[in-house]
PDB file of C-alpha atoms and ligand atoms in Angstrom:
ATOM      1  CA  UNK A   1      20.034 -47.001   5.760  1.00  0.00           C
ATOM      2  CA  UNK A   2      16.671 -47.773   4.623  1.00  0.00           C
ATOM      3  CA  UNK A   3      14.578 -43.539   3.770  1.00  0.00           C
ATOM      4  CA  UNK A   4      11.685 -45.926   5.670  1.00  0.00           C
ATOM      5  CA  UNK A   5      13.534 -46.402   8.721  1.00  0.00           C
ATOM      6  CA  UNK A   6      13.153 -49.958   9.203  1.00  0.00           C
ATOM      7  CA  UNK A   7      14.165 -52.346  11.438  1.00  0.00           C
ATOM      8  CA  UNK A   8      17.916 -51.976  12.728  1.00  0.00           C
ATOM      9  CA  UNK A   9      19.222 -54.956  14.343  1.00  0.00           C
ATOM     10  CA  UNK A  10      22.454 -54.638  16.644  1.00  0.00           C
ATOM     11  CA  UNK A  11      24.109 -57.539  18.241  1.00  0.00           C
ATOM     12  CA  UNK A  12      26.031 -56.573  21.891  1.00  0.00           C
ATOM     13  CA  UNK A  13      23.891 -53.431  21.985  1.00  0.00           C
ATOM     14  CA  UNK A  14      23.371 -54.272  26.022  1.00  0.00           C
ATOM     15  CA  UNK A  15      27.595 -51.792  26.351  1.00  0.00           C
ATOM     16  CA  UNK A  16      29.568 -49.617  24.645  1.00  0.00           C
ATOM     17  CA  UNK A  17      29.715 -49.219  20.849  1.00  0.00           C
ATOM     18  CA  UNK A  18      26.244 -51.599  20.816  1.00  0.00           C
ATOM     19  CA  UNK A  19      24.609 -49.252  23.072  1.00  0.00           C
ATOM     20  CA  UNK A  20      25.748 -45.843  21.619  1.00  0.00           C
ATOM     21  CA  UNK A  21      24.649 -47.828  17.971  1.00  0.00           C
ATOM     22  CA  UNK A  22      21.316 -48.416  19.238  1.00  0.00           C
ATOM     23  CA  UNK A  23      20.802 -44.726  20.622  1.00  0.00           C
ATOM     24  CA  UNK A  24      21.783 -42.599  17.931  1.00  0.00           C
ATOM     25  CA  UNK A  25      19.528 -45.428  15.055  1.00  0.00           C
ATOM     26  CA  UNK A  26      16.902 -45.172  18.009  1.00  0.00           C
ATOM     27  CA  UNK A  27      17.586 -40.853  17.052  1.00  0.00           C
ATOM     28  CA  UNK A  28      17.020 -41.464  13.311  1.00  0.00           C
ATOM     29  CA  UNK A  29      13.516 -43.369  14.239  1.00  0.00           C
ATOM     30  CA  UNK A  30      14.629 -46.534  13.553  1.00  0.00           C
ATOM     31  CA  UNK A  31      12.677 -49.532  15.144  1.00  0.00           C
ATOM     32  CA  UNK A  32      15.429 -51.310  17.261  1.00  0.00           C
ATOM     33  CA  UNK A  33      15.914 -55.470  18.068  1.00  0.00           C
ATOM     34  CA  UNK A  34      19.198 -55.809  20.228  1.00  0.00           C
ATOM     35  CA  UNK A  35      20.780 -58.526  21.463  1.00  0.00           C
ATOM     36  CA  UNK A  36      22.877 -59.647  23.760  1.00  0.00           C
ATOM     37  CA  UNK A  37      23.277 -61.779  26.741  1.00  0.00           C
ATOM     38  CA  UNK A  38      22.323 -58.822  30.257  1.00  0.00           C
ATOM     39  CA  UNK A  39      19.272 -58.883  29.975  1.00  0.00           C
ATOM     40  CA  UNK A  40      19.224 -55.754  32.870  1.00  0.00           C
ATOM     41  CA  UNK A  41      21.115 -54.234  30.915  1.00  0.00           C
ATOM     42  CA  UNK A  42      19.390 -55.306  27.356  1.00  0.00           C
ATOM     43  CA  UNK A  43      15.474 -53.814  29.243  1.00  0.00           C
ATOM     44  CA  UNK A  44      17.091 -50.855  31.064  1.00  0.00           C
ATOM     45  CA  UNK A  45      17.795 -49.276  26.664  1.00  0.00           C
ATOM     46  CA  UNK A  46      14.643 -50.769  25.925  1.00  0.00           C
ATOM     47  CA  UNK A  47      13.320 -48.958  28.138  1.00  0.00           C
ATOM     48  CA  UNK A  48      14.914 -45.404  28.149  1.00  0.00           C
ATOM     49  CA  UNK A  49      15.254 -45.795  24.178  1.00  0.00           C
ATOM     50  CA  UNK A  50      11.545 -46.141  23.394  1.00  0.00           C
ATOM     51  CA  UNK A  51      10.533 -43.541  25.886  1.00  0.00           C
ATOM     52  CA  UNK A  52      13.122 -40.898  24.566  1.00  0.00           C
ATOM     53  CA  UNK A  53      12.777 -41.851  20.860  1.00  0.00           C
ATOM     54  CA  UNK A  54       9.301 -43.220  20.712  1.00  0.00           C
ATOM     55  CA  UNK A  55      10.661 -45.178  18.654  1.00  0.00           C
ATOM     56  CA  UNK A  56       9.550 -49.557  19.219  1.00  0.00           C
ATOM     57  CA  UNK A  57      12.456 -51.670  20.716  1.00  0.00           C
ATOM     58  CA  UNK A  58      12.369 -55.476  21.376  1.00  0.00           C
ATOM     59  CA  UNK A  59      15.577 -57.456  22.514  1.00  0.00           C
ATOM     60  CA  UNK A  60      16.724 -60.697  22.362  1.00  0.00           C
ATOM     61  CA  UNK A  61      18.614 -62.136  24.698  1.00  0.00           C
ATOM     62  CA  UNK A  62      21.575 -64.844  23.369  1.00  0.00           C
ATOM     63  CA  UNK A  63      24.190 -66.231  23.176  1.00  0.00           C
ATOM     64  CA  UNK A  64      25.985 -65.929  19.770  1.00  0.00           C
ATOM     65  CA  UNK A  65      28.670 -68.180  21.489  1.00  0.00           C
ATOM     66  CA  UNK A  66      26.117 -71.032  21.241  1.00  0.00           C
ATOM     67  CA  UNK A  67      24.634 -72.410  18.677  1.00  0.00           C
ATOM     68  CA  UNK A  68      21.068 -72.126  19.697  1.00  0.00           C
ATOM     69  CA  UNK A  69      21.650 -68.821  20.442  1.00  0.00           C
ATOM     70  CA  UNK A  70      22.702 -67.349  16.705  1.00  0.00           C
ATOM     71  CA  UNK A  71      20.727 -69.689  15.667  1.00  0.00           C
ATOM     72  CA  UNK A  72      17.591 -67.468  17.389  1.00  0.00           C
ATOM     73  CA  UNK A  73      19.621 -64.577  16.172  1.00  0.00           C
ATOM     74  CA  UNK A  74      19.971 -65.882  12.554  1.00  0.00           C
ATOM     75  CA  UNK A  75      16.398 -66.087  11.406  1.00  0.00           C
ATOM     76  CA  UNK A  76      15.517 -63.072  12.684  1.00  0.00           C
ATOM     77  CA  UNK A  77      17.959 -61.622  11.070  1.00  0.00           C
ATOM     78  CA  UNK A  78      16.977 -63.317   7.740  1.00  0.00           C
ATOM     79  CA  UNK A  79      13.177 -62.170   8.481  1.00  0.00           C
ATOM     80  CA  UNK A  80      12.087 -59.075   5.579  1.00  0.00           C
ATOM     81  CA  UNK A  81      11.793 -56.809   7.478  1.00  0.00           C
ATOM     82  CA  UNK A  82      15.525 -55.996   8.975  1.00  0.00           C
ATOM     83  CA  UNK A  83      16.929 -52.646   7.084  1.00  0.00           C
ATOM     84  CA  UNK A  84      20.004 -52.905   8.916  1.00  0.00           C
ATOM     85  CA  UNK A  85      22.753 -55.177  10.580  1.00  0.00           C
ATOM     86  CA  UNK A  86      25.180 -54.048  12.922  1.00  0.00           C
ATOM     87  CA  UNK A  87      27.527 -56.966  13.931  1.00  0.00           C
ATOM     88  CA  UNK A  88      29.001 -55.589  16.379  1.00  0.00           C
ATOM     89  CA  UNK A  89      29.248 -58.925  19.492  1.00  0.00           C
ATOM     90  CA  UNK A  90      32.813 -58.941  19.802  1.00  0.00           C
ATOM     91  CA  UNK A  91      35.103 -60.160  22.642  1.00  0.00           C
ATOM     92  CA  UNK A  92      38.617 -59.792  23.319  1.00  0.00           C
ATOM     93  CA  UNK A  93      40.869 -62.532  25.168  1.00  0.00           C
ATOM     94  CA  UNK A  94      43.553 -60.546  25.418  1.00  0.00           C
ATOM     95  CA  UNK A  95      46.894 -62.599  26.754  1.00  0.00           C
ATOM     96  CA  UNK A  96      49.382 -64.958  25.748  1.00  0.00           C
ATOM     97  CA  UNK A  97      47.275 -67.919  24.179  1.00  0.00           C
ATOM     98  CA  UNK A  98      49.438 -70.168  26.225  1.00  0.00           C
ATOM     99  CA  UNK A  99      47.885 -68.599  28.680  1.00  0.00           C
ATOM    100  CA  UNK A 100      44.335 -69.427  27.986  1.00  0.00           C
ATOM    101  CA  UNK A 101      41.767 -72.641  27.350  1.00  0.00           C
ATOM    102  CA  UNK A 102      41.720 -74.081  24.045  1.00  0.00           C
ATOM    103  CA  UNK A 103      38.305 -73.829  24.708  1.00  0.00           C
ATOM    104  CA  UNK A 104      38.506 -69.975  25.564  1.00  0.00           C
ATOM    105  CA  UNK A 105      39.968 -69.527  22.443  1.00  0.00           C
ATOM    106  CA  UNK A 106      37.263 -71.142  20.143  1.00  0.00           C
ATOM    107  CA  UNK A 107      35.173 -68.593  21.870  1.00  0.00           C
ATOM    108  CA  UNK A 108      36.615 -65.805  20.671  1.00  0.00           C
ATOM    109  CA  UNK A 109      36.727 -67.873  16.880  1.00  0.00           C
ATOM    110  CA  UNK A 110      32.224 -68.603  17.310  1.00  0.00           C
ATOM    111  CA  UNK A 111      31.675 -64.701  18.463  1.00  0.00           C
ATOM    112  CA  UNK A 112      34.253 -62.649  16.340  1.00  0.00           C
ATOM    113  CA  UNK A 113      33.890 -64.993  13.503  1.00  0.00           C
ATOM    114  CA  UNK A 114      30.954 -67.443  13.441  1.00  0.00           C
ATOM    115  CA  UNK A 115      28.764 -65.402  14.532  1.00  0.00           C
ATOM    116  CA  UNK A 116      29.257 -62.436  12.433  1.00  0.00           C
ATOM    117  CA  UNK A 117      29.266 -64.635   9.216  1.00  0.00           C
ATOM    118  CA  UNK A 118      25.798 -66.460   9.566  1.00  0.00           C
ATOM    119  CA  UNK A 119      24.711 -63.485  10.087  1.00  0.00           C
ATOM    120  CA  UNK A 120      26.056 -61.347   7.338  1.00  0.00           C
ATOM    121  CA  UNK A 121      24.986 -64.338   5.759  1.00  0.00           C
ATOM    122  CA  UNK A 122      21.251 -64.456   7.068  1.00  0.00           C
ATOM    123  CA  UNK A 123      20.909 -60.632   6.405  1.00  0.00           C
ATOM    124  CA  UNK A 124      22.415 -60.747   2.685  1.00  0.00           C
ATOM    125  CA  UNK A 125      20.429 -63.159   2.085  1.00  0.00           C
ATOM    126  CA  UNK A 126      17.425 -61.425   2.954  1.00  0.00           C
ATOM    127  CA  UNK A 127      18.907 -57.683   1.239  1.00  0.00           C
ATOM    128  CA  UNK A 128      19.898 -59.625  -1.986  1.00  0.00           C
ATOM    129  CA  UNK A 129      16.048 -60.441  -2.829  1.00  0.00           C
ATOM    130  CA  UNK A 130      15.116 -56.908  -2.072  1.00  0.00           C
ATOM    131  CA  UNK A 131      18.036 -55.779  -3.565  1.00  0.00           C
ATOM    132  CA  UNK A 132      18.274 -53.404  -0.243  1.00  0.00           C
ATOM    133  CA  UNK A 133      19.134 -53.063   3.182  1.00  0.00           C
ATOM    134  CA  UNK A 134      22.460 -52.065   4.753  1.00  0.00           C
ATOM    135  CA  UNK A 135      25.071 -54.446   6.509  1.00  0.00           C
ATOM    136  CA  UNK A 136      27.891 -52.918   9.247  1.00  0.00           C
ATOM    137  CA  UNK A 137      30.361 -54.926  10.643  1.00  0.00           C
ATOM    138  CA  UNK A 138      32.611 -54.242  13.015  1.00  0.00           C
ATOM    139  CA  UNK A 139      36.110 -55.005  12.508  1.00  0.00           C
ATOM    140  CA  UNK A 140      39.292 -53.653  14.785  1.00  0.00           C
ATOM    141  CA  UNK A 141      42.481 -52.000  13.438  1.00  0.00           C
ATOM    142  CA  UNK A 142      44.265 -54.378  14.854  1.00  0.00           C
ATOM    143  CA  UNK A 143      43.556 -56.568  11.189  1.00  0.00           C
ATOM    144  CA  UNK A 144      46.598 -54.875  10.743  1.00  0.00           C
ATOM    145  CA  UNK A 145      48.381 -55.607  14.376  1.00  0.00           C
ATOM    146  CA  UNK A 146      49.510 -59.433  14.924  1.00  0.00           C
ATOM    147  CA  UNK A 147      50.174 -59.243  18.731  1.00  0.00           C
ATOM    148  CA  UNK A 148      51.878 -61.579  21.249  1.00  0.00           C
ATOM    149  CA  UNK A 149      48.929 -60.264  23.608  1.00  0.00           C
ATOM    150  CA  UNK A 150      46.082 -60.902  21.066  1.00  0.00           C
ATOM    151  CA  UNK A 151      46.835 -64.169  19.056  1.00  0.00           C
ATOM    152  CA  UNK A 152      43.322 -64.878  18.237  1.00  0.00           C
ATOM    153  CA  UNK A 153      41.845 -61.749  18.879  1.00  0.00           C
ATOM    154  CA  UNK A 154      43.883 -60.011  16.238  1.00  0.00           C
ATOM    155  CA  UNK A 155      42.914 -63.115  13.775  1.00  0.00           C
ATOM    156  CA  UNK A 156      39.879 -62.655  14.054  1.00  0.00           C
ATOM    157  CA  UNK A 157      39.460 -59.490  13.092  1.00  0.00           C
ATOM    158  CA  UNK A 158      41.836 -60.129   9.981  1.00  0.00           C
ATOM    159  CA  UNK A 159      38.900 -62.276   9.191  1.00  0.00           C
ATOM    160  CA  UNK A 160      35.986 -60.224   9.736  1.00  0.00           C
ATOM    161  CA  UNK A 161      38.705 -57.581   7.381  1.00  0.00           C
ATOM    162  CA  UNK A 162      39.000 -59.962   4.726  1.00  0.00           C
ATOM    163  CA  UNK A 163      35.685 -61.531   5.352  1.00  0.00           C
ATOM    164  CA  UNK A 164      33.555 -57.847   4.608  1.00  0.00           C
ATOM    165  CA  UNK A 165      35.856 -56.813   1.638  1.00  0.00           C
ATOM    166  CA  UNK A 166      35.188 -59.637  -0.280  1.00  0.00           C
ATOM    167  CA  UNK A 167      31.612 -59.366   0.474  1.00  0.00           C
ATOM    168  CA  UNK A 168      31.827 -55.626  -0.801  1.00  0.00           C
ATOM    169  CA  UNK A 169      33.425 -57.077  -3.744  1.00  0.00           C
ATOM    170  CA  UNK A 170      30.449 -59.157  -4.393  1.00  0.00           C
ATOM    171  CA  UNK A 171      28.236 -57.192  -4.388  1.00  0.00           C
ATOM    172  CA  UNK A 172      29.449 -54.045  -6.178  1.00  0.00           C
ATOM    173  CA  UNK A 173      26.979 -51.963  -8.461  1.00  0.00           C
ATOM    174  CA  UNK A 174      23.581 -53.595  -6.348  1.00  0.00           C
ATOM    175  CA  UNK A 175      21.321 -50.658  -4.080  1.00  0.00           C
ATOM    176  CA  UNK A 176      22.829 -52.840  -0.532  1.00  0.00           C
ATOM    177  CA  UNK A 177      25.138 -51.355   1.390  1.00  0.00           C
ATOM    178  CA  UNK A 178      27.757 -53.308   3.145  1.00  0.00           C
ATOM    179  CA  UNK A 179      30.440 -51.103   5.395  1.00  0.00           C
ATOM    180  CA  UNK A 180      33.687 -52.434   7.615  1.00  0.00           C
ATOM    181  CA  UNK A 181      33.956 -49.748  10.663  1.00  0.00           C
ATOM    182  CA  UNK A 182      38.476 -50.405  11.814  1.00  0.00           C
ATOM    183  CA  UNK A 183      37.558 -48.642  15.707  1.00  0.00           C
ATOM    184  CA  UNK A 184      40.936 -47.969  17.281  1.00  0.00           C
ATOM    185  CA  UNK A 185      40.711 -47.904  21.177  1.00  0.00           C
ATOM    186  CA  UNK A 186      37.765 -46.418  22.249  1.00  0.00           C
ATOM    187  CA  UNK A 187      36.752 -45.916  26.016  1.00  0.00           C
ATOM    188  CA  UNK A 188      34.067 -49.361  26.797  1.00  0.00           C
ATOM    189  CA  UNK A 189      34.330 -52.357  28.763  1.00  0.00           C
ATOM    190  CA  UNK A 190      36.314 -54.035  26.396  1.00  0.00           C
ATOM    191  CA  UNK A 191      38.745 -53.955  28.412  1.00  0.00           C
ATOM    192  CA  UNK A 192      37.768 -53.332  32.373  1.00  0.00           C
ATOM    193  CA  UNK A 193      34.999 -56.819  31.238  1.00  0.00           C
ATOM    194  CA  UNK A 194      38.792 -58.893  30.787  1.00  0.00           C
ATOM    195  CA  UNK A 195      40.345 -57.424  34.035  1.00  0.00           C
ATOM    196  CA  UNK A 196      42.384 -55.103  32.129  1.00  0.00           C
ATOM    197  CA  UNK A 197      43.125 -51.530  32.539  1.00  0.00           C
ATOM    198  CA  UNK A 198      42.407 -48.949  30.234  1.00  0.00           C
ATOM    199  CA  UNK A 199      45.911 -47.471  30.209  1.00  0.00           C
ATOM    200  CA  UNK A 200      46.823 -50.472  27.263  1.00  0.00           C
ATOM    201  CA  UNK A 201      47.691 -47.621  24.944  1.00  0.00           C
ATOM    202  CA  UNK A 202      47.696 -43.910  25.586  1.00  0.00           C
ATOM    203  CA  UNK A 203      45.500 -41.989  27.009  1.00  0.00           C
ATOM    204  CA  UNK A 204      45.787 -39.762  24.519  1.00  0.00           C
ATOM    205  CA  UNK A 205      44.241 -42.853  21.431  1.00  0.00           C
ATOM    206  CA  UNK A 206      41.229 -43.448  22.968  1.00  0.00           C
ATOM    207  CA  UNK A 207      37.480 -42.535  21.385  1.00  0.00           C
ATOM    208  CA  UNK A 208      34.497 -42.365  22.893  1.00  0.00           C
ATOM    209  CA  UNK A 209      32.226 -44.859  21.641  1.00  0.00           C
ATOM    210  CA  UNK A 210      29.699 -41.813  20.765  1.00  0.00           C
ATOM    211  CA  UNK A 211      33.041 -40.176  18.940  1.00  0.00           C
ATOM    212  CA  UNK A 212      33.455 -43.393  17.165  1.00  0.00           C
ATOM    213  CA  UNK A 213      29.586 -44.193  16.288  1.00  0.00           C
ATOM    214  CA  UNK A 214      28.678 -41.093  15.208  1.00  0.00           C
ATOM    215  CA  UNK A 215      31.659 -41.002  12.940  1.00  0.00           C
ATOM    216  CA  UNK A 216      30.685 -44.492  11.064  1.00  0.00           C
ATOM    217  CA  UNK A 217      27.140 -43.584  10.700  1.00  0.00           C
ATOM    218  CA  UNK A 218      28.611 -40.118   8.790  1.00  0.00           C
ATOM    219  CA  UNK A 219      30.766 -43.214   6.736  1.00  0.00           C
ATOM    220  CA  UNK A 220      27.688 -44.757   6.156  1.00  0.00           C
ATOM    221  CA  UNK A 221      25.728 -42.685   5.041  1.00  0.00           C
ATOM    222  CA  UNK A 222      28.234 -40.778   2.396  1.00  0.00           C
ATOM    223  CA  UNK A 223      28.585 -44.992   1.255  1.00  0.00           C
ATOM    224  CA  UNK A 224      32.168 -45.278   2.449  1.00  0.00           C
ATOM    225  CA  UNK A 225      33.259 -48.979   2.619  1.00  0.00           C
ATOM    226  CA  UNK A 226      35.870 -48.478   4.950  1.00  0.00           C
ATOM    227  CA  UNK A 227      35.537 -46.360   8.098  1.00  0.00           C
ATOM    228  CA  UNK A 228      38.319 -45.693  10.125  1.00  0.00           C
ATOM    229  CA  UNK A 229      37.256 -42.642  12.350  1.00  0.00           C
ATOM    230  CA  UNK A 230      40.262 -42.175  13.741  1.00  0.00           C
ATOM    231  CA  UNK A 231      42.441 -42.469  11.130  1.00  0.00           C
ATOM    232  CA  UNK A 232      43.191 -38.573  10.170  1.00  0.00           C
ATOM    233  CA  UNK A 233      44.476 -38.915   6.444  1.00  0.00           C
ATOM    234  CA  UNK A 234      42.790 -41.240   4.410  1.00  0.00           C
ATOM    235  CA  UNK A 235      45.867 -41.622   2.480  1.00  0.00           C
ATOM    236  CA  UNK A 236      47.189 -43.722   5.638  1.00  0.00           C
ATOM    237  CA  UNK A 237      44.838 -46.412   4.913  1.00  0.00           C
ATOM    238  CA  UNK A 238      45.166 -46.113   0.243  1.00  0.00           C
ATOM    239  CA  UNK A 239      49.031 -46.813   0.953  1.00  0.00           C
ATOM    240  CA  UNK A 240      47.497 -50.222   2.642  1.00  0.00           C
ATOM    241  CA  UNK A 241      45.935 -50.536  -0.588  1.00  0.00           C
ATOM    242  CA  UNK A 242      48.886 -49.927  -2.825  1.00  0.00           C
ATOM    243  CA  UNK A 243      51.267 -52.279  -1.096  1.00  0.00           C
ATOM    244  CA  UNK A 244      48.288 -54.872  -1.525  1.00  0.00           C
ATOM    245  CA  UNK A 245      48.225 -54.759  -4.316  1.00  0.00           C
ATOM    246  CA  UNK A 246      51.653 -54.458  -5.601  1.00  0.00           C
ATOM    247  CA  UNK A 247      52.414 -57.071  -3.104  1.00  0.00           C
ATOM    248  CA  UNK A 248      49.893 -59.224  -5.479  1.00  0.00           C
ATOM    249  CA  UNK A 249      51.214 -58.328  -8.657  1.00  0.00           C
ATOM    250  CA  UNK A 250      54.634 -59.127  -7.418  1.00  0.00           C
ATOM    251  CA  UNK A 251      54.117 -62.920  -6.077  1.00  0.00           C
ATOM    252  CA  UNK A 252      52.904 -63.752  -9.710  1.00  0.00           C
ATOM    253  CA  UNK A 253      55.991 -63.832 -11.285  1.00  0.00           C
ATOM    254  CA  UNK A 254      55.558 -67.639 -11.889  1.00  0.00           C
ATOM    255  CA  UNK A 255      59.130 -68.716 -10.874  1.00  0.00           C
ATOM    256  CA  UNK A 256      60.780 -69.793  -7.273  1.00  0.00           C
ATOM    257  CA  UNK A 257      62.572 -66.952  -5.583  1.00  0.00           C
ATOM    258  CA  UNK A 258      66.335 -66.660  -5.721  1.00  0.00           C
ATOM    259  CA  UNK A 259      67.061 -66.570  -2.343  1.00  0.00           C
ATOM    260  CA  UNK A 260      65.686 -70.258  -1.977  1.00  0.00           C
ATOM    261  CA  UNK A 261      68.067 -71.768  -4.520  1.00  0.00           C
ATOM    262  CA  UNK A 262      69.899 -73.482  -2.454  1.00  0.00           C
ATOM    263  CA  UNK A 263      73.645 -72.855  -3.098  1.00  0.00           C
ATOM    264  CA  UNK A 264      76.331 -75.729  -3.164  1.00  0.00           C
ATOM    265  CA  UNK A 265      77.544 -74.803   0.306  1.00  0.00           C
ATOM    266  CA  UNK A 266      73.543 -75.628   1.107  1.00  0.00           C
ATOM    267  CA  UNK A 267      72.868 -71.796   2.149  1.00  0.00           C
ATOM    268  CA  UNK A 268      69.482 -71.873   4.018  1.00  0.00           C
ATOM    269  CA  UNK A 269      67.483 -69.267   2.333  1.00  0.00           C
ATOM    270  CA  UNK A 270      65.995 -65.558   3.939  1.00  0.00           C
ATOM    271  CA  UNK A 271      62.147 -65.734   4.810  1.00  0.00           C
ATOM    272  CA  UNK A 272      60.445 -62.943   4.477  1.00  0.00           C
ATOM    273  CA  UNK A 273      60.021 -61.048   8.141  1.00  0.00           C
ATOM    274  CA  UNK A 274      62.655 -62.653   8.661  1.00  0.00           C
TER     275      UNK A 274
HETATM  276  N1  NAP B   1      36.433 -51.036  23.014  1.00  0.00           N
HETATM  277  C1  NAP B   1      38.070 -51.119  21.689  1.00  0.00           C
HETATM  278  O1  NAP B   1      39.085 -49.981  22.436  1.00  0.00           O
HETATM  279  C2  NAP B   1      37.619 -51.655  20.670  1.00  0.00           C
HETATM  280  C3  NAP B   1      38.351 -51.519  19.452  1.00  0.00           C
HETATM  281  C4  NAP B   1      38.408 -52.268  18.222  1.00  0.00           C
HETATM  282  C5  NAP B   1      37.349 -53.105  17.733  1.00  0.00           C
HETATM  283  N2  NAP B   1      36.587 -53.246  18.887  1.00  0.00           N
HETATM  284  C6  NAP B   1      34.879 -53.660  18.669  1.00  0.00           C
HETATM  285  O2  NAP B   1      34.129 -52.537  19.084  1.00  0.00           O
HETATM  286  C7  NAP B   1      33.155 -54.307  18.965  1.00  0.00           C
HETATM  287  C8  NAP B   1      31.599 -53.863  20.701  1.00  0.00           C
HETATM  288  O3  NAP B   1      32.664 -54.004  22.052  1.00  0.00           O
HETATM  289  P1  NAP B   1      33.243 -53.171  23.025  1.00  0.00           P
HETATM  290  O4  NAP B   1      34.374 -51.387  22.854  1.00  0.00           O
HETATM  291  O5  NAP B   1      31.287 -51.886  22.564  1.00  0.00           O
HETATM  292  O6  NAP B   1      32.516 -53.286  24.118  1.00  0.00           O
HETATM  293  P2  NAP B   1      31.970 -54.070  24.869  1.00  0.00           P
HETATM  294  O7  NAP B   1      31.481 -53.172  25.703  1.00  0.00           O
HETATM  295  O8  NAP B   1      32.615 -54.855  25.838  1.00  0.00           O
HETATM  296  O9  NAP B   1      30.936 -54.661  24.587  1.00  0.00           O
HETATM  297  C9  NAP B   1      30.647 -55.961  23.248  1.00  0.00           C
HETATM  298  C10 NAP B   1      29.572 -56.311  23.743  1.00  0.00           C
HETATM  299  O10 NAP B   1      29.061 -58.068  22.967  1.00  0.00           O
HETATM  300  C11 NAP B   1      27.979 -58.331  23.478  1.00  0.00           C
HETATM  301  N3  NAP B   1      28.876 -59.868  23.612  1.00  0.00           N
HETATM  302  C12 NAP B   1      29.814 -60.547  24.135  1.00  0.00           C
HETATM  303  N4  NAP B   1      30.307 -61.640  23.988  1.00  0.00           N
HETATM  304  C13 NAP B   1      28.859 -61.901  23.100  1.00  0.00           C
HETATM  305  C14 NAP B   1      27.841 -62.982  23.219  1.00  0.00           C
HETATM  306  N5  NAP B   1      28.339 -64.047  23.768  1.00  0.00           N
HETATM  307  N6  NAP B   1      26.549 -63.053  22.479  1.00  0.00           N
HETATM  308  C15 NAP B   1      25.572 -61.902  22.674  1.00  0.00           C
HETATM  309  N7  NAP B   1      26.332 -60.946  22.448  1.00  0.00           N
HETATM  310  C16 NAP B   1      27.866 -60.594  23.579  1.00  0.00           C
HETATM  311  C17 NAP B   1      28.571 -57.690  24.958  1.00  0.00           C
HETATM  312  O11 NAP B   1      26.967 -57.887  25.919  1.00  0.00           O
HETATM  313  P3  NAP B   1      26.676 -59.194  27.301  1.00  0.00           P
HETATM  314  O12 NAP B   1      28.218 -58.723  27.904  1.00  0.00           O
HETATM  315  O13 NAP B   1      25.356 -58.387  27.729  1.00  0.00           O
HETATM  316  O14 NAP B   1      26.103 -60.070  25.866  1.00  0.00           O
HETATM  317  C18 NAP B   1      28.121 -56.082  24.569  1.00  0.00           C
HETATM  318  O15 NAP B   1      27.035 -55.715  24.789  1.00  0.00           O
HETATM  319  C19 NAP B   1      33.226 -55.365  18.870  1.00  0.00           C
HETATM  320  O16 NAP B   1      33.694 -56.312  18.283  1.00  0.00           O
HETATM  321  C20 NAP B   1      35.053 -55.224  19.887  1.00  0.00           C
HETATM  322  O17 NAP B   1      35.470 -55.795  19.188  1.00  0.00           O
HETATM  323  C21 NAP B   1      36.339 -52.856  20.330  1.00  0.00           C
END
């Protein structure tokens, strides 16, 4: 984060993780721009944070699933006074894809993928000119958890993972910070707003939004690229990375694996994961 306490933009600031980011950043002295659809929630937070922390708090009511709402935020994020963007707004759409309409599935893609991509691009275009700025993308541990109850959601978070990790490589060596935050289960309105109970995961698996954000900000301040607050041992992440590198090495043989060679009896290949 900029030492000058430049403007921090937080999407999805009207509840949960985003609202806690807003509070913690205001407490650190950042002027804020809060983005979400619910004007009443944003106005309440604006009043509270400016009163308690004496910082300028502006709001932008926008639906990031709509092209016009996204364009408004994109334009604002591209301005040269933005020091930090927290791409936090996200929707779950939990449930079987067969029980949802294609339009419902596409709305998750618009919010979790298109908006994150366009806003990251807008912020980085501006950061590049100044060689300064920080981008925080809120992913999820479900990036590694394909599941029958969250096909598009987990796929969208896998996108956020690869997208953000790739941006980190692209911007390596420049004084621009890019952090991927991967929450596990967090007690917010995320589940209740989808008509699900908080007991989707075991009770003891949940962190509060405050715990998550405090850890994520500590990770950002420490220059961490990937922050998984509920993972006690970083070797867990490192072993995933090691497996990924080994996988890439292993597929460079330039040969078709023997299990795909048809035998005279026409035996069928054994598929990976079968
Ligand atoms: N809670 C968890 O267990 C968990 C775990 C892993 C990752 N995450 C991720 O954490 C992020 C925040 O989620 P949360 O747990 O804090 O849930 P939340 O309390 O439901 O907050 C979601 C936020 O996104 C905003 N939002 C939703 N649709 C929007 C749209 N179309 N346009 C603009 N803003 C929109 C909501 O505001 P309005 O409704 O006012 O627009 C709200 O402020 C999401 O990206 C989520 O995927 C959460």
